[in-house]
Amino acid sequence: MNDFLVLKLLDRLRSGFRRIGVDYDLMRSILQVKLTMDGRRTPTVLAGAQKREQNKDSSPIRVHWLYLLLGLVLIALIVQKDHYMMQMSLIFGVVMFMITTTLISDFSSVMLDLRDKNILFSKPVNRITLNMAKSIHVMIYLVTITLTLTGPSLVVSLFSQGILFFVIYGIIIILMDCLILVITALLYLLIMKFFDGEKLKDIINYVQILLTIGITVGYQLISRLFNITELGLSFKPAWWQYFIAPVWFAAPFELLLGGGRATYLIVLTVLAVVIPLLLMAVYLKLIPLFERSLQKLAEQGSSGRDSARLAGWLSNVFCRNREEGMFFRFTWSMMKNERDFKLKVYPSIGFSIVFPFIFLFNMVWGEGSGIAKDSKAYLFIYFSALLMQTVVLMLRYSASYKGAWIYKLIPLPETVPIYRGMLKAALLRLLLPLFAVEAVLFIWLFGMRIIPDLAAVLCALLIYSVICFRVLPQALPFSERFEAVKQKEFTTSSFILIAILMVLAGIHYIFTTFSAGVYIYLVILVIANILIWRITFPQSDSHTGHISHFQG
Amino acid sequence: MGLVEEPVISISGLWMNYSDRMVLRGIDLKVFQGQIIGYIGPNGAGKSTTVKIMLGLVEGYNGKVEIFGRDIADGDTAYKRRIGYVPEVAELYDSLTAREYLTFIGELYGLKRSSADNKAERLMTLLGLEKSYDMRIASYSKGMKQKVLLISSMLHDPDILFLDEPLSGLDANSVMIVKEIFASLAARGKTIFYSSHIMDVVEKISSRIILIDAGSIVADGSFAELKEKSAEGSLEEIFNQLTGFDKYRDIAGEFVACMQEVSPV
């Protein structure tokens, strides 16, 4: 176990903690264990077998380079002097979004550790010590992200804006952290009040998707925001702005530095100070309630019947024989329920939704005009298939990979139906809904004329999925552990697959250059589809279904 | 046992309900030094809840629980220093190594880090886990984890041990060792309070058996005493009789019949 720097810093406050009834040495041990565990959040089989690996524990406080980058970008916002309301609202908006979503997605597993109760509460440790250890643990985490994000701009502000600005900025950041902490905790409390633990974990999942999309889009937008600020938009308070926290936090700057004396500024400043402190007080009162709700997390929720009917119907329509249908339904329900799978794959769903639009808007902004109705920018929709390679790669992993003994035990004639059922389930459950959403948005942007093209894209994406399956190493679905993911192997194939996707889009482009080309392309694609599916998944002679006569 | 002896655990009129259902309906219980108590009952009878209340893990009960003569509701957690606990599910921080985990638990019980480490290593060695001491617990088998839990509950030489299925996952040899440990601890005046579903084990090692069903105690006494009261022979049969469960033959019969039904293809 490392002796963490943070703990050495805390040691200086030892007597202070003692005075309020905290057993400092115990608290220190608890924190040390907690921080060590954070650094090892994915335990590996071989871990511990080699002593050397122990020293390589990554620090729990990993400074994410992306956050630091964003923090550096914020410097550009902080040095401007004319529009405090605008620039500070923006900064706090970005920072609050990042910190809140990170706190919910990353740190929830730490804050909501169910083992704590049995392990720690059964020991002779008083409540003050336990609560303090928990609070400090959260605080260490929160302060680290906050400093990574705001540190660069904070330092720069001292030199460019002067000491007063620096001090206000610092105080507001602390208030903001209080607000975020309380909001997150209250959100958990609310969810746990109405739903069970499973639901909470699902919601954490969705927040992760939101985070991914947020980072991607935010990164794209930030550079454009400068133009807006330089245009010198003046701040006009609207009633709804009283409800937006970043605006509250921006008000003190305008009031104290910008020389604004309007009533709304005073109201907003008061809100910025009072609301976080008020909520903090409420939160402290609610901590016991929070602890009690945690028990609910462990309880098995009475989940309703899963929609096995939909999967059953789809498997009848799209699968050729019993084995294939069986694995279609198996993959379907595993994708739905396996949380680790969702955790790994959903962020890439986020990317796949957002990427086509980012490329699209980049082009539009670059040209400075609206979307030309006759442009071929709709081909960016090919990027929605980026998701497929992650999905196909991840389908083989599972947290409960040990359940794969079942494959060895049951008498399976061949593996072809397994893979075919698996791939079809992935297509129908993930790619097609995503493509449908994108297609609707693209039709709305480009008009009905692109419908034949979209049909061609769909066919091409089906082919692409099979290519993904063939390029990536094959393994039975959900039969390997997540830790076994080999990053290098994936990177090479990943580049090849992206290149193939671009080639597909390129071919499509060539066919659009002459009239009726898209229809010819469509016919070719349909034939290619039939061929590639037949070749990849050769039909077995024996078990061709008398159960289902439908063609896949 | 002397006449003036005070009970180490004294529970009177203990009621507990979770949001909608009653889990405990008036438990009265006195436990004395040196007893090995088998706390048995069907799933959901309230065994774990009783133990968790005594450990201060569950609050909001009605009634009085005294351990070492002090009401545990008085807010002083010092009594926990003299208690060891092995929870039902193998709940431990398994991303730590056994060394880190056991040393930590020792510290929580007020031992010095070095002495906790030293003691834990010796105990691990005695149970044949010396090579695994610096491996992460996540890589352990079920039996190894159970041994770590057992060690973690005894590291600080407690006067009462609360054990939930203490033998689960252990091989026959380890079971012998652990049973012997229990017996010699009891002989030294320690109290062992454990729950189990394996009736043969309970029958053999308990000096007193408490059977709880639907939140109330339905039988309390040594195995010999229970046997006298009941017409049945083994503890398993006594258990069935007292919990009013006599349909096991019917259910098994139906199960097999259902299993062998020819499914319509």
JSON list of N, CA and C in Angstrom, two decimals, chain B residues 99 102-124 133 151 154-157:
[
{"chain": "B", "resi": 99, "resn": "ARG", "atom": "N", "xyz": [-2.80, -9.47, 3.33]},
{"chain": "B", "resi": 99, "resn": "ARG", "atom": "CA", "xyz": [-2.00, -8.70, 4.28]},
{"chain": "B", "resi": 99, "resn": "ARG", "atom": "C", "xyz": [-2.62, -7.33, 4.53]},
{"chain": "B", "resi": 102, "resn": "LEU", "atom": "N", "xyz": [-6.23, -7.79, 6.32]},
{"chain": "B", "resi": 102, "resn": "LEU", "atom": "CA", "xyz": [-6.21, -8.23, 7.71]},
{"chain": "B", "resi": 102, "resn": "LEU", "atom": "C", "xyz": [-5.54, -7.20, 8.61]},
{"chain": "B", "resi": 103, "resn": "THR", "atom": "N", "xyz": [-4.49, -6.57, 8.11]},
{"chain": "B", "resi": 103, "resn": "THR", "atom": "CA", "xyz": [-3.84, -5.53, 8.90]},
{"chain": "B", "resi": 103, "resn": "THR", "atom": "C", "xyz": [-4.82, -4.39, 9.16]},
{"chain": "B", "resi": 104, "resn": "PHE", "atom": "N", "xyz": [-5.56, -4.05, 8.12]},
{"chain": "B", "resi": 104, "resn": "PHE", "atom": "CA", "xyz": [-6.54, -2.98, 8.24]},
{"chain": "B", "resi": 104, "resn": "PHE", "atom": "C", "xyz": [-7.61, -3.32, 9.28]},
{"chain": "B", "resi": 105, "resn": "ILE", "atom": "N", "xyz": [-8.13, -4.54, 9.18]},
{"chain": "B", "resi": 105, "resn": "ILE", "atom": "CA", "xyz": [-9.18, -4.95, 10.12]},
{"chain": "B", "resi": 105, "resn": "ILE", "atom": "C", "xyz": [-8.61, -4.95, 11.55]},
{"chain": "B", "resi": 106, "resn": "GLY", "atom": "N", "xyz": [-7.37, -5.43, 11.68]},
{"chain": "B", "resi": 106, "resn": "GLY", "atom": "CA", "xyz": [-6.73, -5.40, 12.99]},
{"chain": "B", "resi": 106, "resn": "GLY", "atom": "C", "xyz": [-6.65, -4.00, 13.55]},
{"chain": "B", "resi": 107, "resn": "GLU", "atom": "N", "xyz": [-6.30, -3.05, 12.68]},
{"chain": "B", "resi": 107, "resn": "GLU", "atom": "CA", "xyz": [-6.22, -1.65, 13.10]},
{"chain": "B", "resi": 107, "resn": "GLU", "atom": "C", "xyz": [-7.58, -1.12, 13.55]},
{"chain": "B", "resi": 108, "resn": "LEU", "atom": "N", "xyz": [-8.62, -1.53, 12.78]},
{"chain": "B", "resi": 108, "resn": "LEU", "atom": "CA", "xyz": [-9.95, -1.07, 13.15]},
{"chain": "B", "resi": 108, "resn": "LEU", "atom": "C", "xyz": [-10.32, -1.56, 14.55]},
{"chain": "B", "resi": 109, "resn": "TYR", "atom": "N", "xyz": [-9.80, -2.75, 14.90]},
{"chain": "B", "resi": 109, "resn": "TYR", "atom": "CA", "xyz": [-10.08, -3.29, 16.23]},
{"chain": "B", "resi": 109, "resn": "TYR", "atom": "C", "xyz": [-9.12, -2.74, 17.27]},
{"chain": "B", "resi": 110, "resn": "GLY", "atom": "N", "xyz": [-8.27, -1.83, 16.87]},
{"chain": "B", "resi": 110, "resn": "GLY", "atom": "CA", "xyz": [-7.40, -1.18, 17.84]},
{"chain": "B", "resi": 110, "resn": "GLY", "atom": "C", "xyz": [-6.05, -1.84, 18.03]},
{"chain": "B", "resi": 111, "resn": "LEU", "atom": "N", "xyz": [-5.70, -2.80, 17.16]},
{"chain": "B", "resi": 111, "resn": "LEU", "atom": "CA", "xyz": [-4.36, -3.38, 17.26]},
{"chain": "B", "resi": 111, "resn": "LEU", "atom": "C", "xyz": [-3.36, -2.45, 16.59]},
{"chain": "B", "resi": 112, "resn": "LYS", "atom": "N", "xyz": [-2.10, -2.64, 16.92]},
{"chain": "B", "resi": 112, "resn": "LYS", "atom": "CA", "xyz": [-1.04, -1.90, 16.22]},
{"chain": "B", "resi": 112, "resn": "LYS", "atom": "C", "xyz": [-0.83, -2.53, 14.86]},
{"chain": "B", "resi": 113, "resn": "ARG", "atom": "N", "xyz": [-0.47, -1.75, 13.88]},
{"chain": "B", "resi": 113, "resn": "ARG", "atom": "CA", "xyz": [-0.30, -2.25, 12.53]},
{"chain": "B", "resi": 113, "resn": "ARG", "atom": "C", "xyz": [0.66, -3.43, 12.45]},
{"chain": "B", "resi": 114, "resn": "SER", "atom": "N", "xyz": [1.82, -3.25, 13.09]},
{"chain": "B", "resi": 114, "resn": "SER", "atom": "CA", "xyz": [2.84, -4.30, 12.97]},
{"chain": "B", "resi": 114, "resn": "SER", "atom": "C", "xyz": [2.40, -5.58, 13.67]},
{"chain": "B", "resi": 115, "resn": "SER", "atom": "N", "xyz": [1.75, -5.43, 14.83]},
{"chain": "B", "resi": 115, "resn": "SER", "atom": "CA", "xyz": [1.37, -6.66, 15.54]},
{"chain": "B", "resi": 115, "resn": "SER", "atom": "C", "xyz": [0.20, -7.34, 14.82]},
{"chain": "B", "resi": 116, "resn": "ALA", "atom": "N", "xyz": [-0.70, -6.55, 14.23]},
{"chain": "B", "resi": 116, "resn": "ALA", "atom": "CA", "xyz": [-1.80, -7.14, 13.46]},
{"chain": "B", "resi": 116, "resn": "ALA", "atom": "C", "xyz": [-1.25, -7.91, 12.28]},
{"chain": "B", "resi": 117, "resn": "ASP", "atom": "N", "xyz": [-0.28, -7.30, 11.61]},
{"chain": "B", "resi": 117, "resn": "ASP", "atom": "CA", "xyz": [0.34, -7.93, 10.43]},
{"chain": "B", "resi": 117, "resn": "ASP", "atom": "C", "xyz": [1.00, -9.24, 10.83]},
{"chain": "B", "resi": 118, "resn": "ASN", "atom": "N", "xyz": [1.77, -9.16, 11.89]},
{"chain": "B", "resi": 118, "resn": "ASN", "atom": "CA", "xyz": [2.50, -10.33, 12.35]},
{"chain": "B", "resi": 118, "resn": "ASN", "atom": "C", "xyz": [1.55, -11.47, 12.73]},
{"chain": "B", "resi": 119, "resn": "LYS", "atom": "N", "xyz": [0.53, -11.13, 13.49]},
{"chain": "B", "resi": 119, "resn": "LYS", "atom": "CA", "xyz": [-0.42, -12.14, 13.96]},
{"chain": "B", "resi": 119, "resn": "LYS", "atom": "C", "xyz": [-1.18, -12.74, 12.77]},
{"chain": "B", "resi": 120, "resn": "ALA", "atom": "N", "xyz": [-1.62, -11.87, 11.86]},
{"chain": "B", "resi": 120, "resn": "ALA", "atom": "CA", "xyz": [-2.37, -12.33, 10.70]},
{"chain": "B", "resi": 120, "resn": "ALA", "atom": "C", "xyz": [-1.54, -13.29, 9.87]},
{"chain": "B", "resi": 121, "resn": "GLU", "atom": "N", "xyz": [-0.27, -12.95, 9.69]},
{"chain": "B", "resi": 121, "resn": "GLU", "atom": "CA", "xyz": [0.59, -13.80, 8.89]},
{"chain": "B", "resi": 121, "resn": "GLU", "atom": "C", "xyz": [0.74, -15.18, 9.53]},
{"chain": "B", "resi": 122, "resn": "ARG", "atom": "N", "xyz": [0.88, -15.19, 10.85]},
{"chain": "B", "resi": 122, "resn": "ARG", "atom": "CA", "xyz": [1.02, -16.48, 11.54]},
{"chain": "B", "resi": 122, "resn": "ARG", "atom": "C", "xyz": [-0.26, -17.30, 11.43]},
{"chain": "B", "resi": 123, "resn": "LEU", "atom": "N", "xyz": [-1.40, -16.64, 11.60]},
{"chain": "B", "resi": 123, "resn": "LEU", "atom": "CA", "xyz": [-2.67, -17.36, 11.52]},
{"chain": "B", "resi": 123, "resn": "LEU", "atom": "C", "xyz": [-2.90, -17.88, 10.09]},
{"chain": "B", "resi": 124, "resn": "MET", "atom": "N", "xyz": [-2.55, -17.06, 9.10]},
{"chain": "B", "resi": 124, "resn": "MET", "atom": "CA", "xyz": [-2.68, -17.49, 7.70]},
{"chain": "B", "resi": 124, "resn": "MET", "atom": "C", "xyz": [-1.82, -18.73, 7.46]},
{"chain": "B", "resi": 133, "resn": "TYR", "atom": "N", "xyz": [-0.61, -14.86, 1.11]},
{"chain": "B", "resi": 133, "resn": "TYR", "atom": "CA", "xyz": [-0.77, -13.71, 2.00]},
{"chain": "B", "resi": 133, "resn": "TYR", "atom": "C", "xyz": [-0.64, -12.39, 1.25]},
{"chain": "B", "resi": 151, "resn": "ILE", "atom": "N", "xyz": [-10.21, -15.52, 10.05]},
{"chain": "B", "resi": 151, "resn": "ILE", "atom": "CA", "xyz": [-9.06, -14.89, 10.71]},
{"chain": "B", "resi": 151, "resn": "ILE", "atom": "C", "xyz": [-9.38, -13.45, 11.09]},
{"chain": "B", "resi": 154, "resn": "MET", "atom": "N", "xyz": [-11.14, -13.11, 14.30]},
{"chain": "B", "resi": 154, "resn": "MET", "atom": "CA", "xyz": [-10.53, -13.58, 15.56]},
{"chain": "B", "resi": 154, "resn": "MET", "atom": "C", "xyz": [-9.20, -12.90, 15.90]},
{"chain": "B", "resi": 155, "resn": "LEU", "atom": "N", "xyz": [-8.75, -12.08, 14.97]},
{"chain": "B", "resi": 155, "resn": "LEU", "atom": "CA", "xyz": [-7.46, -11.41, 15.10]},
{"chain": "B", "resi": 155, "resn": "LEU", "atom": "C", "xyz": [-7.28, -10.70, 16.44]},
{"chain": "B", "resi": 156, "resn": "HIS", "atom": "N", "xyz": [-8.35, -10.12, 16.95]},
{"chain": "B", "resi": 156, "resn": "HIS", "atom": "CA", "xyz": [-8.26, -9.27, 18.14]},
{"chain": "B", "resi": 156, "resn": "HIS", "atom": "C", "xyz": [-8.70, -10.02, 19.40]},
{"chain": "B", "resi": 157, "resn": "ASP", "atom": "N", "xyz": [-8.72, -11.34, 19.34]},
{"chain": "B", "resi": 157, "resn": "ASP", "atom": "CA", "xyz": [-9.07, -12.17, 20.48]},
{"chain": "B", "resi": 157, "resn": "ASP", "atom": "C", "xyz": [-10.39, -11.74, 21.13]}
]
